[in-house]
Coordinates of C-alpha atoms in Angstrom, one line a residue:
X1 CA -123.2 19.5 45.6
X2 CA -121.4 21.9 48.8
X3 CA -119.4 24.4 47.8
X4 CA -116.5 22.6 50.0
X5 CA -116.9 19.9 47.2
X6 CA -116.2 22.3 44.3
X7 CA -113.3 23.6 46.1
X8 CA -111.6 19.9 46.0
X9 CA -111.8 20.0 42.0
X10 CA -108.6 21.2 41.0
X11 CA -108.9 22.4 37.4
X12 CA -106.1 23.6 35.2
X13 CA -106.4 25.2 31.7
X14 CA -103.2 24.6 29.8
X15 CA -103.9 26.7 26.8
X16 CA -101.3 29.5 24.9
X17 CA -99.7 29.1 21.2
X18 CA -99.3 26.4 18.9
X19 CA -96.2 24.6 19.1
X20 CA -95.7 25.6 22.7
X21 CA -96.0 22.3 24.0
X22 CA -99.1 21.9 25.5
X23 CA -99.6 18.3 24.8
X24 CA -95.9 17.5 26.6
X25 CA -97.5 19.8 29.2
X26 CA -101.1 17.8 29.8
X27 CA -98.7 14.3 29.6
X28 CA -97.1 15.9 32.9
X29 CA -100.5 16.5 34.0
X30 CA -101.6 12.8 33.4
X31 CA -98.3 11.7 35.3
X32 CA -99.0 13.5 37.9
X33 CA -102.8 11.8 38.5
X34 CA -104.4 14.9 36.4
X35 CA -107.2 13.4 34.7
X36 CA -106.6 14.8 31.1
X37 CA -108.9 16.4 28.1
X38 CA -107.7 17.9 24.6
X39 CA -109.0 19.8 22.9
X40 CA -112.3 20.2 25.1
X41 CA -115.2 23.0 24.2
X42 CA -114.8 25.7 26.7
X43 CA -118.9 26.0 26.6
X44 CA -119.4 22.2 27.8
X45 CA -116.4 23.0 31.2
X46 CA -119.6 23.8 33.4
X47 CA -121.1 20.5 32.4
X48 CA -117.8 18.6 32.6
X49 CA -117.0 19.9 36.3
X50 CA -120.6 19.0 37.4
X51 CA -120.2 15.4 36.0
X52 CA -116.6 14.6 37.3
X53 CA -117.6 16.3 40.4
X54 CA -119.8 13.2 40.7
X55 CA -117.2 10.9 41.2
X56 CA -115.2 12.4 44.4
X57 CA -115.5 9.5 46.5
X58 CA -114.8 9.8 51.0
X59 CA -114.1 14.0 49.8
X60 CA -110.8 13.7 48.0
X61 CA -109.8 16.0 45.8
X62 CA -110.2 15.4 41.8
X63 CA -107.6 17.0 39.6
X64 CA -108.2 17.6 36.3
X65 CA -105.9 19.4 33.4
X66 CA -107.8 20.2 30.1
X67 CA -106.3 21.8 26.8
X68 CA -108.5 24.8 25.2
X69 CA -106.8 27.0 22.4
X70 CA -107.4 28.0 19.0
X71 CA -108.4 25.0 17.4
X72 CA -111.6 25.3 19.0
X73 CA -113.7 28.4 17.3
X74 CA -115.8 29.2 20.5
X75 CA -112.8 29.2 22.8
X76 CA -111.9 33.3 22.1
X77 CA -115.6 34.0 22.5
X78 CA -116.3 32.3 25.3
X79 CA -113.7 31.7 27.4
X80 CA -113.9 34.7 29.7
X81 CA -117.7 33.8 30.6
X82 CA -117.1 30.6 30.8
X83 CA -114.0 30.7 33.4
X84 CA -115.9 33.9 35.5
X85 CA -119.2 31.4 35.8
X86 CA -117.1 28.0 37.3
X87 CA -115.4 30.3 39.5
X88 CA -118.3 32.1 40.9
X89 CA -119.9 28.5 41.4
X90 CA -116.8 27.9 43.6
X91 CA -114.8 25.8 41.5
X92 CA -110.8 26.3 41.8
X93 CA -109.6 27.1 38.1
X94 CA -106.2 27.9 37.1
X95 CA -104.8 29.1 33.9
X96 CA -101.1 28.1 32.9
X97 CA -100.3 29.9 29.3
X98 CA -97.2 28.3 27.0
X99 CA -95.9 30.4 24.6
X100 CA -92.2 30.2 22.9
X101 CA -90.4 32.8 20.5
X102 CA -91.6 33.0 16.8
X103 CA -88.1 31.4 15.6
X104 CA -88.5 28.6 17.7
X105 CA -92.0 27.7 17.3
X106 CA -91.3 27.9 13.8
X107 CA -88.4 25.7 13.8
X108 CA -90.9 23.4 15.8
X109 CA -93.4 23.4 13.4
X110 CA -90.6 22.3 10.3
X111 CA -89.2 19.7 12.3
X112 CA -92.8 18.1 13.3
X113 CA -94.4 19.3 9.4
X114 CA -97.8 19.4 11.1
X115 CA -99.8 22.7 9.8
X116 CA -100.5 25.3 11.9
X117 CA -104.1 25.4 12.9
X118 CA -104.4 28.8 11.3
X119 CA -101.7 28.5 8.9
X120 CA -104.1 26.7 6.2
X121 CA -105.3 30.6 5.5
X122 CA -101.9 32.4 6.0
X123 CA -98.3 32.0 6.0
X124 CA -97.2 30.8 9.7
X125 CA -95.3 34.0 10.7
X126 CA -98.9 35.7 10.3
X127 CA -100.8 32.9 11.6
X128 CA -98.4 33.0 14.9
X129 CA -99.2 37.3 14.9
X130 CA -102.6 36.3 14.6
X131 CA -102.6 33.8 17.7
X132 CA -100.6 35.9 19.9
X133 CA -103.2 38.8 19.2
X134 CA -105.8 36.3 19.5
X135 CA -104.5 35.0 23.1
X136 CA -103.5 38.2 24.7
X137 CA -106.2 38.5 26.4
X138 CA -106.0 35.3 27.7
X139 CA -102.6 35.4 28.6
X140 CA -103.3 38.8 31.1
X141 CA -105.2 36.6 33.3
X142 CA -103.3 33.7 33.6
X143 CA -102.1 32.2 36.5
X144 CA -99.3 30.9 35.3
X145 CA -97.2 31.8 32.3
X146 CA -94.4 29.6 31.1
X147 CA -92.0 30.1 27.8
X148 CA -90.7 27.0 26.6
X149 CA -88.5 28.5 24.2
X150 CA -85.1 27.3 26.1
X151 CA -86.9 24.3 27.5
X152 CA -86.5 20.6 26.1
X153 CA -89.6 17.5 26.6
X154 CA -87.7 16.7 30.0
X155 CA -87.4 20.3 31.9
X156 CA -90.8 21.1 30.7
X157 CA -92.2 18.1 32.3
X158 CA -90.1 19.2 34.9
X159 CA -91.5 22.6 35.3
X160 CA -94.9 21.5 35.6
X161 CA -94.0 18.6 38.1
X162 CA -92.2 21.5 40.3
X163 CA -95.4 24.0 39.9
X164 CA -98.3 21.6 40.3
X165 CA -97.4 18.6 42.0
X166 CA -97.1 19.8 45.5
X167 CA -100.7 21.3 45.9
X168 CA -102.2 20.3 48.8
X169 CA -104.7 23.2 49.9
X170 CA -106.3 24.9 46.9
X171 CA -108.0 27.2 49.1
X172 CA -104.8 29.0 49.9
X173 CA -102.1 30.8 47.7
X174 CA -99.2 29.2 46.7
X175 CA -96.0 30.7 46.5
X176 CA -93.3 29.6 44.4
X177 CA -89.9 31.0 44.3
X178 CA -87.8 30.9 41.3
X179 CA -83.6 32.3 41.3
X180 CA -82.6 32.7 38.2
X181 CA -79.7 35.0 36.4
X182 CA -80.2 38.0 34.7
X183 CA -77.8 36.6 31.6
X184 CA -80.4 34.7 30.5
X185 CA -84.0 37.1 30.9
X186 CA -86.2 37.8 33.7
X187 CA -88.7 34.8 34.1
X188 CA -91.8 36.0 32.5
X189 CA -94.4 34.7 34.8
X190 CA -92.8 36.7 37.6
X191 CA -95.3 38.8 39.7
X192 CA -92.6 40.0 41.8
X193 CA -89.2 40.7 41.5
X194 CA -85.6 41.0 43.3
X195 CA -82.4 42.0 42.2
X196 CA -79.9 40.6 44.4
X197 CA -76.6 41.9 42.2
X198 CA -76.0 44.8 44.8
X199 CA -74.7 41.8 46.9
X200 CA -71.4 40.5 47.6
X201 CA -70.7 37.6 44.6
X202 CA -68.9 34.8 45.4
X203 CA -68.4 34.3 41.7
X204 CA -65.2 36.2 42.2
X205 CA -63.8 34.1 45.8
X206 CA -62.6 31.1 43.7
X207 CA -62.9 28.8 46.6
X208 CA -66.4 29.3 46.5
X209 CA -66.4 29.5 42.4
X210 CA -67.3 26.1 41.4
X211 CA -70.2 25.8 44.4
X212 CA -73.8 27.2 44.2
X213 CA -76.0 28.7 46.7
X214 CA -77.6 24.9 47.9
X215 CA -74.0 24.7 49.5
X216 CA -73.3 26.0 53.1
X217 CA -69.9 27.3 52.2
X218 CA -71.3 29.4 49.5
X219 CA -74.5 30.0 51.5
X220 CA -72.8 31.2 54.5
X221 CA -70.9 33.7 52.4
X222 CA -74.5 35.6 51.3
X223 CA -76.3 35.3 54.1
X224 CA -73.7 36.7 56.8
X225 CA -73.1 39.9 54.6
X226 CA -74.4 42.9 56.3
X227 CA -76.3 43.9 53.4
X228 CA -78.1 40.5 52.8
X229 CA -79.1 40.7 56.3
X230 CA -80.5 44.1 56.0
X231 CA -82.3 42.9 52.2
X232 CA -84.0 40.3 54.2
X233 CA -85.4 41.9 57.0
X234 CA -87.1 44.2 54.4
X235 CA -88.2 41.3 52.3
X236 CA -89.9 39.9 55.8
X237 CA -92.1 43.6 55.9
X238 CA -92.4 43.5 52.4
X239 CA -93.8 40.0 52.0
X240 CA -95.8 39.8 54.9
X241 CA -97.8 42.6 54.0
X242 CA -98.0 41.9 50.1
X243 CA -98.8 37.8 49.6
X244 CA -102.5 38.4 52.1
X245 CA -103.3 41.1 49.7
X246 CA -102.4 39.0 46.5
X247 CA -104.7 36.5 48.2
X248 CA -107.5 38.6 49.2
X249 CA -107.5 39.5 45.6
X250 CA -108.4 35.8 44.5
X251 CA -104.9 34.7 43.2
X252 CA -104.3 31.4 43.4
X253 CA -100.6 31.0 42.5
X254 CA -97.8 34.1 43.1
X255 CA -94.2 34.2 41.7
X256 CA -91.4 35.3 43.7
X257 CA -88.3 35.7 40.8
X258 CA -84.8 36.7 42.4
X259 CA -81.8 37.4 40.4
X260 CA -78.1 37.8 40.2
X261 CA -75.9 38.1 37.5
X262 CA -75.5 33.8 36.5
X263 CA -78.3 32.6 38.7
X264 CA -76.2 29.9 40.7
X265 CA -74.8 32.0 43.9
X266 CA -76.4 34.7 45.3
X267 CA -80.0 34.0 44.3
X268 CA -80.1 30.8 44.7
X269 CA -79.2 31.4 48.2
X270 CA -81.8 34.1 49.0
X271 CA -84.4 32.3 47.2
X272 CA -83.9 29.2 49.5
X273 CA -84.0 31.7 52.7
X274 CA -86.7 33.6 51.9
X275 CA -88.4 30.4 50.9
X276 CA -87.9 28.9 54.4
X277 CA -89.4 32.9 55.5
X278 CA -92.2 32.1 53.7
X279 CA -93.5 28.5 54.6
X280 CA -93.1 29.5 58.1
X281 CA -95.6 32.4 57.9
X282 CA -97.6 29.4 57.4
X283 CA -98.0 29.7 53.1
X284 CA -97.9 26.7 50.9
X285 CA -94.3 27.3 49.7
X286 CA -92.2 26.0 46.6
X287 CA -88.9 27.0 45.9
X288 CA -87.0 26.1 42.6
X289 CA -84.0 27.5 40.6
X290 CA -84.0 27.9 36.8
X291 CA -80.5 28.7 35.8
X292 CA -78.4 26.8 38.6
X293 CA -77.2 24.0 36.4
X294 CA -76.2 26.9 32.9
X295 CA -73.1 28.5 34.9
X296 CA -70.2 26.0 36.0

């Protein structure tokens, strides 16, 4: 097998806490044409890429989306081998990491009644101290780390629908975009971040109140200010010279998070321009905005 055919087997690792939601999250993954695994042994993934690898018929790519967490014993001990070893035999793996606040997962866990897979031995507020300090290591590396603390079924499904439907060349780095508003906590899988709030808000023109940054009117207002057009012409120098070095690096997947106060106005707005900035430098681009719909 070339490495060009390893290249076209697009694996994700959905892993992170209990009660995060990683079975709505490999559901998405099946939806989306992911073949899907729970629960598999993170010693038999070298084995499992070389037999699906098998089955790539006229070289089209095979996605796959596999759960590995605690449940499995040799998953803590293993798992940085394991993932350094597929990728040095050029497979493209990606990590996405769930994780959700103690008081919700534990809420989760009393509305579900299903046992924590450490709990048996401990009460769950230790078992979920235990996990956390049992995944941190696994969480550093991610490529992708998503709390679903303030998401329901839907916008997870959602999230991972937005993140890894559009792939279309896993050779290159993929940017996504996210506005959001400060009100409501810096995205924690950003690897970069803006804050827009120096800007002009048209919060306070109440023609443009009720509107978000997706409409011209409101859109027109940001981008014409003086000082947006002087914060995107450094963006441009910023970017351009930052994203080929994440690259050369070996990331996969890069986030852009850009905030104002609500995220509906002035983000929302520069996270659609310097989303357009960015495809055309030629960079496969995704641009999505995670408060719009909180603030009327």
């Amino acid at each position: 097998m070339t490495a060009n055919t390893k290249e076209k087997i697009q694996t994700v690792i959905i892993t992170g806490l209990s009660g995060s939601g990683k079975s709505t999250a490999l559901r998405a993954f099946e939806d989306l044409g992911f073949f899907g695994v729970d629960n598999l042994p993170v010693e038999l993934l070298p084995a499992f890429l070389e037999i699906k690898s098998k089955h790539i018929q006229n070289n089209m790519p095979l996605r796959l989306a596999l759960v590995m967490d605690v449940r499995e014993e040799g998953f803590i001990k293993s798992h940085r081998e394991v993932f350094q070893q597929v990728k040095k035999e050029g497979y493209h793996l990606e990590i996405l990491f769930l994780e959700a606040t103690d008081e919700i997962l534990v809420s989760r866990f009393s509305q579900t009644r299903r046992p924590h897979p450490l709990a048996p031995k401990m009460p769950l507020l230790d078992a979920l101290k235990l996990e956390r300090q049992l995944l941190a290591e696994v969480k550093e590396v991610a490529d992708v780390v998503i709390d679903t603390s303030n998401l329901n079924v839907h916008q997870l499904r959602r999230e991972i629908k937005e993140r890894f439907g559009p792939r279309h060349d896993l050779s290159s780095l993929l940017v996504h975009i996210i506005s959001f508003g400060f009100k409501y906590g810096v995205p924690p899988e950003a690897h970069l971040l803006f804050d827009v709030r120096f800007l002009p808000n048209p919060y306070f023109e109440p023609s443009l109140r009720p509107h978000s940054g997706l409409e011209p009117m409101v859109r027109d207002y940001v981008i014409n200010q003086d000082e947006t057009k002087q914060f995107l012409a450094l963006s441009e120098q910023y970017l351009r010279f930052l994203i080929p070095q994440y690259e050369r690096e070996g990331k996969t997947y890069l986030v852009v998070a850009i905030g104002c106060t609500g995220g509906r106005h002035r983000s929302v707005a520069i996270a659609q321009e310097i989303g357009l900035m960015v495809k055309e430098w030629g960079w496969e681009t995704i641009v999505s905005h995670r408060d719009l719909e909180k603030e009327a």
